[in-house]
Coordinates of C-alpha atoms in Angstrom, one line a residue:
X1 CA 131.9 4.0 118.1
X2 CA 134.4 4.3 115.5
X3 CA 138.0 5.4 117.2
X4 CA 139.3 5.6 113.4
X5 CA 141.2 9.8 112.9
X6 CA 138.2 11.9 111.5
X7 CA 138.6 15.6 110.2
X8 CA 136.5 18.1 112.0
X9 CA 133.0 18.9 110.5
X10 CA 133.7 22.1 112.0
X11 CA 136.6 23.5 114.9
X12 CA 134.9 24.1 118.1
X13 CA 134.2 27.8 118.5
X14 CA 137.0 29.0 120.9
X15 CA 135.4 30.8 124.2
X16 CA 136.3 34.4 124.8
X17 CA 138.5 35.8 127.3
X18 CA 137.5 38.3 130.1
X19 CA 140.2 39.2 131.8
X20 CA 137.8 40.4 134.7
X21 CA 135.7 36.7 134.4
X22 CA 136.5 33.5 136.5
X23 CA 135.8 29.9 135.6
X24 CA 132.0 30.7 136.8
X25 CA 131.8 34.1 134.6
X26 CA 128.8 33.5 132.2
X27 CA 131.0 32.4 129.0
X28 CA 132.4 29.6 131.1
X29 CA 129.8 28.6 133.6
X30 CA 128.2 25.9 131.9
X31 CA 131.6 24.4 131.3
X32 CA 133.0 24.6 134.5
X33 CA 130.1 23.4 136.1
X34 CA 129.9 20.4 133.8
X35 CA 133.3 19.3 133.9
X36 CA 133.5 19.8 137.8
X37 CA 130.2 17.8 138.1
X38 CA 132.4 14.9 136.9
X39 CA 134.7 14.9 139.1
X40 CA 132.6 14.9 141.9
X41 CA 130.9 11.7 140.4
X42 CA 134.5 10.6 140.5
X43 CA 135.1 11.5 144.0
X44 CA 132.4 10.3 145.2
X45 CA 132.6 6.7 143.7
X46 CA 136.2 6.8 145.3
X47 CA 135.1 7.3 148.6
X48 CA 131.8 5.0 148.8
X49 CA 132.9 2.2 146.9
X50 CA 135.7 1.9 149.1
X51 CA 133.6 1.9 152.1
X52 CA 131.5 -1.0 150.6
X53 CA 133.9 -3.0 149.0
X54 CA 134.8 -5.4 152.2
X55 CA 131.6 -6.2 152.6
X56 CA 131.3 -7.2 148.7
X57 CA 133.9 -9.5 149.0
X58 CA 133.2 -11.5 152.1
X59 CA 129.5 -11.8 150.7
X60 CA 131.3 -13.2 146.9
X61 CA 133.4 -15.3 149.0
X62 CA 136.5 -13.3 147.2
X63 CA 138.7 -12.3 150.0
X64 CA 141.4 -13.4 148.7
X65 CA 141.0 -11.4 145.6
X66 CA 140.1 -8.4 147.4
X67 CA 143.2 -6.5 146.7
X68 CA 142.5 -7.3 142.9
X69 CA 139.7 -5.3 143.0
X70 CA 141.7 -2.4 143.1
X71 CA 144.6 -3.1 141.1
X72 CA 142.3 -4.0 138.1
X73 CA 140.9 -0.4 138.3
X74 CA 145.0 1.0 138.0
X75 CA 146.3 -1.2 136.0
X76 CA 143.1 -0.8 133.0
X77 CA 143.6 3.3 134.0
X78 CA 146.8 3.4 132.7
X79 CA 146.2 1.5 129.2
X80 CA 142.8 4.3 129.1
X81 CA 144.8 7.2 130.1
X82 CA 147.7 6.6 126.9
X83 CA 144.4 5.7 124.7
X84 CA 142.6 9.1 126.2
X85 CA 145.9 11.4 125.1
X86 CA 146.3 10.1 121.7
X87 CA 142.3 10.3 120.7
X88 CA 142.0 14.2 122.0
X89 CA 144.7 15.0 120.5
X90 CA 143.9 13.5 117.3
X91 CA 139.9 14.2 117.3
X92 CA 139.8 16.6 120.8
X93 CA 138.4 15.1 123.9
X94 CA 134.7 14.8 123.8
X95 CA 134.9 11.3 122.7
X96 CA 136.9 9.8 125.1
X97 CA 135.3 11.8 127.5
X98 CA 131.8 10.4 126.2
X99 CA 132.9 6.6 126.3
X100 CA 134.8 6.9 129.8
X101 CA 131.8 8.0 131.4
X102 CA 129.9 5.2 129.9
X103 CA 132.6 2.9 130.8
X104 CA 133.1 3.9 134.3
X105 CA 129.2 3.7 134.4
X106 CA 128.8 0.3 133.0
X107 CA 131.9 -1.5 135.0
X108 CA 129.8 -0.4 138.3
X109 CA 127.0 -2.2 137.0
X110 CA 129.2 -5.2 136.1
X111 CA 130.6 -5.1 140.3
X112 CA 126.9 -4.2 141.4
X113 CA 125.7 -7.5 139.7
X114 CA 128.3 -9.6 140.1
X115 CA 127.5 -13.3 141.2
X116 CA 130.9 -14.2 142.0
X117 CA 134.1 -12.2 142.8
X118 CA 135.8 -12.8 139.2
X119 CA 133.2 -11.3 137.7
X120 CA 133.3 -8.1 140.2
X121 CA 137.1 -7.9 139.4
X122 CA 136.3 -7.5 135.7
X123 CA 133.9 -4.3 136.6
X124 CA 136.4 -2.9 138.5
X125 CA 139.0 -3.4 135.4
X126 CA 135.8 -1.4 132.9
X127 CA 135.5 1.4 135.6
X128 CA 139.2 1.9 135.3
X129 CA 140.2 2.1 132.0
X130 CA 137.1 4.3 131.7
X131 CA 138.0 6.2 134.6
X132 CA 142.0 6.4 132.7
X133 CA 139.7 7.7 129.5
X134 CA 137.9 10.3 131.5
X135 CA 140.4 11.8 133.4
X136 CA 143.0 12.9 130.7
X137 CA 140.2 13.9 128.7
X138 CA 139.7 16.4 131.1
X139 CA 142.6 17.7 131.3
X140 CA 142.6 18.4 127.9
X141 CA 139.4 19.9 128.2
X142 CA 141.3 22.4 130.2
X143 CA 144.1 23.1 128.3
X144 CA 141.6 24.0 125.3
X145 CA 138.9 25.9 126.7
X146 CA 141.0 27.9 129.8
X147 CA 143.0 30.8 129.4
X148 CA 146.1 30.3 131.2
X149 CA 145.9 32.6 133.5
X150 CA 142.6 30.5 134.3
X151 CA 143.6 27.2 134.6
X152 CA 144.9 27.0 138.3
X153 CA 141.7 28.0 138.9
X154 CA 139.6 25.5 137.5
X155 CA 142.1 23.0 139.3
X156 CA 141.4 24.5 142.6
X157 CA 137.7 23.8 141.9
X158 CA 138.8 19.8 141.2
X159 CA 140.5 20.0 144.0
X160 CA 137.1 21.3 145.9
X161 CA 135.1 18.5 144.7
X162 CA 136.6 16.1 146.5
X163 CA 135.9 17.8 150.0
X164 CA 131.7 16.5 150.3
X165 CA 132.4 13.4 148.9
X166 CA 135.4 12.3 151.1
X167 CA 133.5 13.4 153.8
X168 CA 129.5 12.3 152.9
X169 CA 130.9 9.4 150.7
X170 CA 131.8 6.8 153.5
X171 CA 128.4 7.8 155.5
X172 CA 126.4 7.2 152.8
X173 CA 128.4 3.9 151.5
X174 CA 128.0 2.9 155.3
X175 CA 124.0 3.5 155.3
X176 CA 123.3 2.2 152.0
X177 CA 125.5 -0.8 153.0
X178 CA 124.1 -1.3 155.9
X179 CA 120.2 -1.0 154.9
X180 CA 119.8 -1.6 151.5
X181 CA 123.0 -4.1 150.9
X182 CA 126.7 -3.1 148.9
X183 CA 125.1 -4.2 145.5
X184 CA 122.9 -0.8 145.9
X185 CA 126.2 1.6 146.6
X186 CA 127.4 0.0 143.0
X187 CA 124.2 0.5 141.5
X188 CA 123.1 3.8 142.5
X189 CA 126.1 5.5 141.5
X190 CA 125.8 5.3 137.6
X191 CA 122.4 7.4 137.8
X192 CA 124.9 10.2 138.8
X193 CA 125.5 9.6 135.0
X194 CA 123.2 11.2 133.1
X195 CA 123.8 14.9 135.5
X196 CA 127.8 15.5 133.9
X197 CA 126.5 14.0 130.6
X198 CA 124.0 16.5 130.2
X199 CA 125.7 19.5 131.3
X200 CA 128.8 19.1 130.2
X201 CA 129.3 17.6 126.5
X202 CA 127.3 20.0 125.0
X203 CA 129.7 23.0 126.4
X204 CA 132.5 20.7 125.3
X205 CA 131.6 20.8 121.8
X206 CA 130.8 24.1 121.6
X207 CA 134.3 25.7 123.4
X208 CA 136.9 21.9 122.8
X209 CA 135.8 19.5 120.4
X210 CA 137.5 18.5 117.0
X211 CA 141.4 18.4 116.6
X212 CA 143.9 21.4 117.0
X213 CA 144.1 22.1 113.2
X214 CA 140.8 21.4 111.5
X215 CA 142.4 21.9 108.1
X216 CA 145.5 19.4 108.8
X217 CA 145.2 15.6 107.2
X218 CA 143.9 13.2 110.1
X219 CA 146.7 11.5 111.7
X220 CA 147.0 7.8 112.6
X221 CA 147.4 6.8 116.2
X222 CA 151.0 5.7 117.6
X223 CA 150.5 1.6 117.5
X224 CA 153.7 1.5 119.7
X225 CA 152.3 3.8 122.1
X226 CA 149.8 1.3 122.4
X227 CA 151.4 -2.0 122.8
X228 CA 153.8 0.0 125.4
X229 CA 150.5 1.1 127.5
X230 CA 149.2 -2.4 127.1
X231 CA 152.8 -3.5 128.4
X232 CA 152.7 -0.8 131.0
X233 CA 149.2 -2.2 132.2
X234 CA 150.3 -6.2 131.9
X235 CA 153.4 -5.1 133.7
X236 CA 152.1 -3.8 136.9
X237 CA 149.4 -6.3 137.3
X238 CA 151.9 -8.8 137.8
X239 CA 154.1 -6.8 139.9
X240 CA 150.5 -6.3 142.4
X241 CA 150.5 -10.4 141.9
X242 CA 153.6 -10.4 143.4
X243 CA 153.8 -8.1 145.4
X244 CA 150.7 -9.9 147.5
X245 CA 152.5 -13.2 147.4
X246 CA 155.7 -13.5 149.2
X247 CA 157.0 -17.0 148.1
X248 CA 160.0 -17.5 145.5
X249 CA 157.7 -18.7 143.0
X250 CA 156.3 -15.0 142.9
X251 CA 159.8 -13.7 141.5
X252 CA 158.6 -15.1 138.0
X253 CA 155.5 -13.0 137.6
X254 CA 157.2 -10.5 139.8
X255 CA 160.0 -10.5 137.2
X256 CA 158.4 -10.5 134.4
X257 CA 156.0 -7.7 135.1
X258 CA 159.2 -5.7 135.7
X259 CA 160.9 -6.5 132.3
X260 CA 157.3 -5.5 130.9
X261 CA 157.0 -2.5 133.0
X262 CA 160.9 -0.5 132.4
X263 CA 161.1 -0.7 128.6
X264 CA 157.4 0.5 128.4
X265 CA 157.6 3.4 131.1
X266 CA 160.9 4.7 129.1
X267 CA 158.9 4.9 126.2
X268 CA 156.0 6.4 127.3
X269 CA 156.9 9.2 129.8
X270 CA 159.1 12.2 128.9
X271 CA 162.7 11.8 127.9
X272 CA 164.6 12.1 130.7
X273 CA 161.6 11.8 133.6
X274 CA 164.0 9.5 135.7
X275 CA 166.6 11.6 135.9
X276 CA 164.6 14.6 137.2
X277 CA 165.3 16.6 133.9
X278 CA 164.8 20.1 134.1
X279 CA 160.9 21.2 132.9
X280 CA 158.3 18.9 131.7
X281 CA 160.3 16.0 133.0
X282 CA 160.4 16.8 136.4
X283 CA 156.8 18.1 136.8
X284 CA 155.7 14.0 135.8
X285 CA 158.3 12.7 137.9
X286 CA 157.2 15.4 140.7
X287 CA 153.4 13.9 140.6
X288 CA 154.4 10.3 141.0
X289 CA 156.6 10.8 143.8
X290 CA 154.1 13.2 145.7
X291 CA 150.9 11.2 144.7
X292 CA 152.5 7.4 145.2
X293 CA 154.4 8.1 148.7
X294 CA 151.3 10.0 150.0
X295 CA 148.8 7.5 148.8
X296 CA 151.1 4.8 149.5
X297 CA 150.7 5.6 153.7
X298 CA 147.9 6.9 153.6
X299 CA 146.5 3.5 152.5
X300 CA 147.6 2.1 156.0
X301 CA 146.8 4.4 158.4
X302 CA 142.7 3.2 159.1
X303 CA 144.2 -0.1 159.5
X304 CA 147.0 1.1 161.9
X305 CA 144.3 3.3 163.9
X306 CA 142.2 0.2 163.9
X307 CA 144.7 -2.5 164.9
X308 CA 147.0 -0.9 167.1
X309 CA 144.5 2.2 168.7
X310 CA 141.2 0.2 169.3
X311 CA 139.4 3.3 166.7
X312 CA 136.5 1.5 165.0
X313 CA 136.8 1.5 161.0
X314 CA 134.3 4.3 160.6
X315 CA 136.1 6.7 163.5
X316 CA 139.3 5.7 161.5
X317 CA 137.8 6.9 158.5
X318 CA 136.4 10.6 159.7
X319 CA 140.3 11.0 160.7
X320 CA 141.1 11.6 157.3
X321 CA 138.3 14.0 156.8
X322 CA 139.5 17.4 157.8
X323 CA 142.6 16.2 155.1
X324 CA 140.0 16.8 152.1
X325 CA 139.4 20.4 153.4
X326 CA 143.2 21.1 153.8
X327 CA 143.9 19.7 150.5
X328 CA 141.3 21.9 148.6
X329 CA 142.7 25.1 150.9
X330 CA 146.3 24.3 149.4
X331 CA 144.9 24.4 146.0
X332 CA 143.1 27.4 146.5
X333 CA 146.2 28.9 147.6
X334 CA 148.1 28.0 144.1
X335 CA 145.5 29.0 142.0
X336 CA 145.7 32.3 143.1
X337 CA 147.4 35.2 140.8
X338 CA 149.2 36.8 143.6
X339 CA 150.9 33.1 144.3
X340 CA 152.4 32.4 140.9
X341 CA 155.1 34.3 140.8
X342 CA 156.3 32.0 143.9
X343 CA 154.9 28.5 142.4
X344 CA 157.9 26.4 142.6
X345 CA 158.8 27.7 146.3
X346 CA 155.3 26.6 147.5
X347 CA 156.2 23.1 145.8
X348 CA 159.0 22.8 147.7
X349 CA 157.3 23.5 150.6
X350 CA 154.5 21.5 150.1
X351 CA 156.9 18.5 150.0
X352 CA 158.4 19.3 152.9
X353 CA 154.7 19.3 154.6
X354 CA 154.4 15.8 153.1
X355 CA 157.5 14.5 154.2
X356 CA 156.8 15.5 158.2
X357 CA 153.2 14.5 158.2
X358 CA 154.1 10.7 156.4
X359 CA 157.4 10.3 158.7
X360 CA 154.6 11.6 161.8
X361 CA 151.8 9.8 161.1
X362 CA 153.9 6.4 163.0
X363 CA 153.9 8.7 166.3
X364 CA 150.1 7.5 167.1
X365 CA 151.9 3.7 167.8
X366 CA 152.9 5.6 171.0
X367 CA 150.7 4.7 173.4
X368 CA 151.0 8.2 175.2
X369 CA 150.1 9.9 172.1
X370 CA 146.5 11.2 171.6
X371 CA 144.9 9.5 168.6
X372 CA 143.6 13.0 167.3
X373 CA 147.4 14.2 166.4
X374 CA 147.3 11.8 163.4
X375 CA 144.2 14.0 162.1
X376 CA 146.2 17.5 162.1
X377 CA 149.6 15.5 161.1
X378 CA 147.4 14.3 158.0
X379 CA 145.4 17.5 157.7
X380 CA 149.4 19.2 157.0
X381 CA 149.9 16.9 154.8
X382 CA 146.7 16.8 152.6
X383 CA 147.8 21.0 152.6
X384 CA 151.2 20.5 151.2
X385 CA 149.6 18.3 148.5
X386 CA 147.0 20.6 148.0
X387 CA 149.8 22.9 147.0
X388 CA 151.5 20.4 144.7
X389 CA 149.4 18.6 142.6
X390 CA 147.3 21.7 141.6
X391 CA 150.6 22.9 140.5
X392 CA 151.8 20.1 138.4
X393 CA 148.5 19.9 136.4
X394 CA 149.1 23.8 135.7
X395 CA 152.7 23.7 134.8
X396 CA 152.3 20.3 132.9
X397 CA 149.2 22.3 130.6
X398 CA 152.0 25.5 130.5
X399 CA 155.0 23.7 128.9
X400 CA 152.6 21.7 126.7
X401 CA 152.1 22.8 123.1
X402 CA 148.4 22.6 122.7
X403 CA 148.5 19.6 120.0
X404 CA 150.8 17.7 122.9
X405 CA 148.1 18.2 125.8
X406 CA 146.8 15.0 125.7
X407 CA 149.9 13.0 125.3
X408 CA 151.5 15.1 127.5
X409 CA 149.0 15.0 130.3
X410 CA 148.4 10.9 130.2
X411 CA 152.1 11.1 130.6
X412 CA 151.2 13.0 133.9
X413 CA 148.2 10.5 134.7
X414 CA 150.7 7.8 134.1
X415 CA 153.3 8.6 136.8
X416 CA 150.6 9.1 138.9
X417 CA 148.5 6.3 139.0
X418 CA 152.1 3.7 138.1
X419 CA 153.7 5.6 141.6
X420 CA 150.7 4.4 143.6
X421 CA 150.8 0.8 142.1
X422 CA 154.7 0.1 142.8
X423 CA 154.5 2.2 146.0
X424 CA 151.4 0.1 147.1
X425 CA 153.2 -3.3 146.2
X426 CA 156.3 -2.0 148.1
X427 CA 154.8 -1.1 151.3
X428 CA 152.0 -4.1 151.3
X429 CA 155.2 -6.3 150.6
X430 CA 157.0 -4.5 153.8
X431 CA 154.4 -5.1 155.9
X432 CA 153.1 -8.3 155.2
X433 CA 157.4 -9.5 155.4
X434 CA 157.4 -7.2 159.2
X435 CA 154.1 -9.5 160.5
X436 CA 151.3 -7.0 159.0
X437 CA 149.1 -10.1 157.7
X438 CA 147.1 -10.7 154.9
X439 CA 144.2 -8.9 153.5
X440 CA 141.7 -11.4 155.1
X441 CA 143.5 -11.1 158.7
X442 CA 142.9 -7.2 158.1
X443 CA 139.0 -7.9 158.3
X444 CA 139.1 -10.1 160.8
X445 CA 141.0 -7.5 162.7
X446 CA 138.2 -5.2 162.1
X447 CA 136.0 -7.3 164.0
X448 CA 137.7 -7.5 166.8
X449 CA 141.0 -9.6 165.8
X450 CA 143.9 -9.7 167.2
X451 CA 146.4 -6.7 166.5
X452 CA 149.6 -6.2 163.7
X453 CA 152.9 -5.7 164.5
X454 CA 153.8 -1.7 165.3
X455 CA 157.3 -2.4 163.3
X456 CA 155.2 -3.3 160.0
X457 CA 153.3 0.1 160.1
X458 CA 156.8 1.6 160.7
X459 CA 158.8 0.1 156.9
X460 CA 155.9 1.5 155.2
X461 CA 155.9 5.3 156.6
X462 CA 159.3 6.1 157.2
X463 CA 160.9 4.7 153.4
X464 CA 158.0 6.8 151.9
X465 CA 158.7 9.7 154.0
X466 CA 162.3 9.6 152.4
X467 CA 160.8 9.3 148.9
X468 CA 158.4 12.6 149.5
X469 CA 161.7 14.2 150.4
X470 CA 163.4 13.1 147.3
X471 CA 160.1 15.1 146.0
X472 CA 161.0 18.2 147.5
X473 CA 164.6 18.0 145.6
X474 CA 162.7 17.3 142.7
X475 CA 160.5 20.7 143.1
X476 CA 163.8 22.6 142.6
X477 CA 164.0 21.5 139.3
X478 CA 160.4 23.3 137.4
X479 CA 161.8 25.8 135.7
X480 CA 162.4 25.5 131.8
X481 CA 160.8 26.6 128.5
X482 CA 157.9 24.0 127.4
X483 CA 159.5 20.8 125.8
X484 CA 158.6 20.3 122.4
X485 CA 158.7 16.1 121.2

């Protein structure tokens, strides 16, 4: 498919408002449904895959790769997430919607085939870029088709369909896993496919295909742009690289990921994103610092239940669970009308619920402490970033003109998903310096290994309990008219 600026045959008919209709009155419902469908695939790919993916690597013999897996997916996301923005806003986002979902589709087919654990990396690296393609397309989706006064809503309902899959998703991994083999967790997934195809691109190029301006001369995509997201991409795969290995030797890639990394970052998020600028800037900065410290512990806390509390990996799991219900509560909460007036206030606040559940989640290495707490510690958290992340998605599509949406919101993707990666590469680097092991002693843990160190659990929670609170500062600082450039 031809990426090449195309005018319009025609603009996409533009749906019309009811102020008494939600994202499920009839003009919208086969959007909304469509678009949520694919988020669910999403979600639920997130949640199995992970369940399955130790298994894949001790069957490819590729433990020692195994946290590659997951660093392809990020570091591909980020070049498909600058690529997504550009395209949609140049010829509106049903094409790079289209070719993520195909993407995402055929790199689980590359990992559900693999014959060795090289080749598995490389599906995980398809499924993220198309997974980087998909998800700002959606968001331009949103921007186009929504009213604004519609728009938290339709977040909320994201938000929602992450709740089934985070609690079904493992179960079903496990099952499949267990009966039928990984390769069929991989597998089965695409056929999920053909359901958010089918439903939703035909709404989407009926209600937000095409570019802004029909009439306006086709413009070229931003080349630099691209090298910069191809920097930003080489850049923090070799930060992951060394982040994993702790010898001196692993300050040269380490290094030189970082020299790729700063130059392309400055480029590509908003002008003055690192110094918590007032408006657009500090919503992007906001959603890196809330989604990379919260991910960033998060991450450790099955293996801490595991290792230090006896839980087996599936009871450590389900802890997490009641987190997804929380988390879609908070949105709900934001996306109502009554709420808006107070948006920023509940940021705040929902920083503030981050911070104390990441700096409390360490109290279950007290031996006197019942294991359960971590589950309504996590459960406060989950609802304080319920409350924030809906938010940034609406006043990120608010201070956006529309012909900026995409760029705009890759921008958003991009602090994001680059947050978790240097987080992740922080914290794994704490812990493995603190005793916490390699990825290979993890699994051997699982099976009844010996335990980690409590102090290497302790460097990762506590310094990104101090960078959630930095985030609550950071929520002070919403408020301006939308940045234009």
């Amino acid at each position: 498919m031809s990426v090449l600026p195309q005018r319009a045959a025609a603009p996409a008919e533009p749906i019309p408002d009811d102020p008494k209709g939600g994202i499920l009155a009839p003009a919208y419902r086969t959007l909304s449904i469509g678009i949520i469908s694919v988020i669910f695939l999403i979600a639920f790919e997130a949640t199995a895959v992970g369940t399955a993916m130790p298994v894949a690597a001790r069957e490819l013999d590729g433990i020692a790769l195994y946290a590659f897996a997951f660093s392809a997916y990020f570091t591909t996301s980020l070049f498909g997430m600058v690529l997504s923005g550009q395209w949609a806003d140049r010829q509106g986002p049903l094409r790079p919607l289209t070719v993520g979902i195909v993407a995402f589709a055929a790199g689980l087919v590359c990992s559900g085939t693999a014959g060795a654990m090289w080749m598995f990396v490389l599906g995980r690296a398809v499924q993220g870029f198309g997974g980087g393609l998909v998800i700002v397309a959606l968001y331009v989706v949103v921007s186009r088709a929504y009213e604004e006064r519609l728009r938290p809503a339709i977040m909320a309902a994201f938000a929602a369909s992450w709740v089934v899959p985070s609690i079904v998703g493992p179960l079903a991994a496990g099952t499949v896993t267990e009966h039928l083999g990984w390769r069929w967790v991989f597998l089965g997934i695409p056929a999920l496919v053909f359901v958010p195809l089918a439903v939703a691109l035909p709404a989407i190029r009926r209600s937000a295909s095409g570019p802004v301006d029909s009439e306006a001369p086709p413009v070229a995509f931003d080349r630099r742009r691209i090298r910069l997201a191809l920097g930003i991409s080489a850049g923090a795969g070799l930060l992951q690289y060394a982040a994993q290995d702790l010898r001196w030797l692993s300050l040269v890639p380490g290094l030189a990921g970082a020299a790729l990394l700063v130059p392309a970052v400055l480029g590509l998020l908003p002008r003055g994103t690192y110094r918590a600028r007032r408006g657009l800037p500090s919503v992007v900065l906001l959603r890196g610092v809330a989604a990379g410290s919260f991910i960033a512990a998060e991450s450790f806390i099955p293996l801490m239940l595991v290792t230090q509390r006896g839980l087996s990996p599936t009871m450590a799991g389900f802890s997490l669970a009641l987190g997804g219900v929380t988390w879609a509560a908070g949105s709900w909460v934001q996306s109502q009308g009554r709420t808006a007036p107070y948006r920023e206030r509940l940021m705040v606040l929902g920083m503030i619920m981050v911070t104390v559940a990441i700096a409390g989640a360490p109290a279950v290495l007290v031996e006197w402490v019942p294991v359960w707490i971590i589950a309504l510690v996590w459960a406060l958290g989950c609802l304080g970033m319920g409350l924030v992340i809906g938010s940034t998605s609406v006043l990120l599509l608010k201070l956006s003109a529309p012909e900026e949406a995409g760029a705009n919101s890759a921008s958003l993707q991009i602090s994001d998903a680059l947050a978790n990666v240097v987080l992740l590469a922080a914290g794994g680097a704490a812990f493995a310096a603190l005793g916490g092991g390699a990825v290979g002693a993890a699994h051997s843990v699982a099976e009844g290994g010996g335990a980690s160190h409590p102090g290497a659990f302790v460097v990762v929670f506590l310094p990104m309990a101090c960078v959630a609170l930095v985030g609550a500062w950071v929520a002070t600082r919403l408020d301006a008219e939308p940045v234009r450039g």
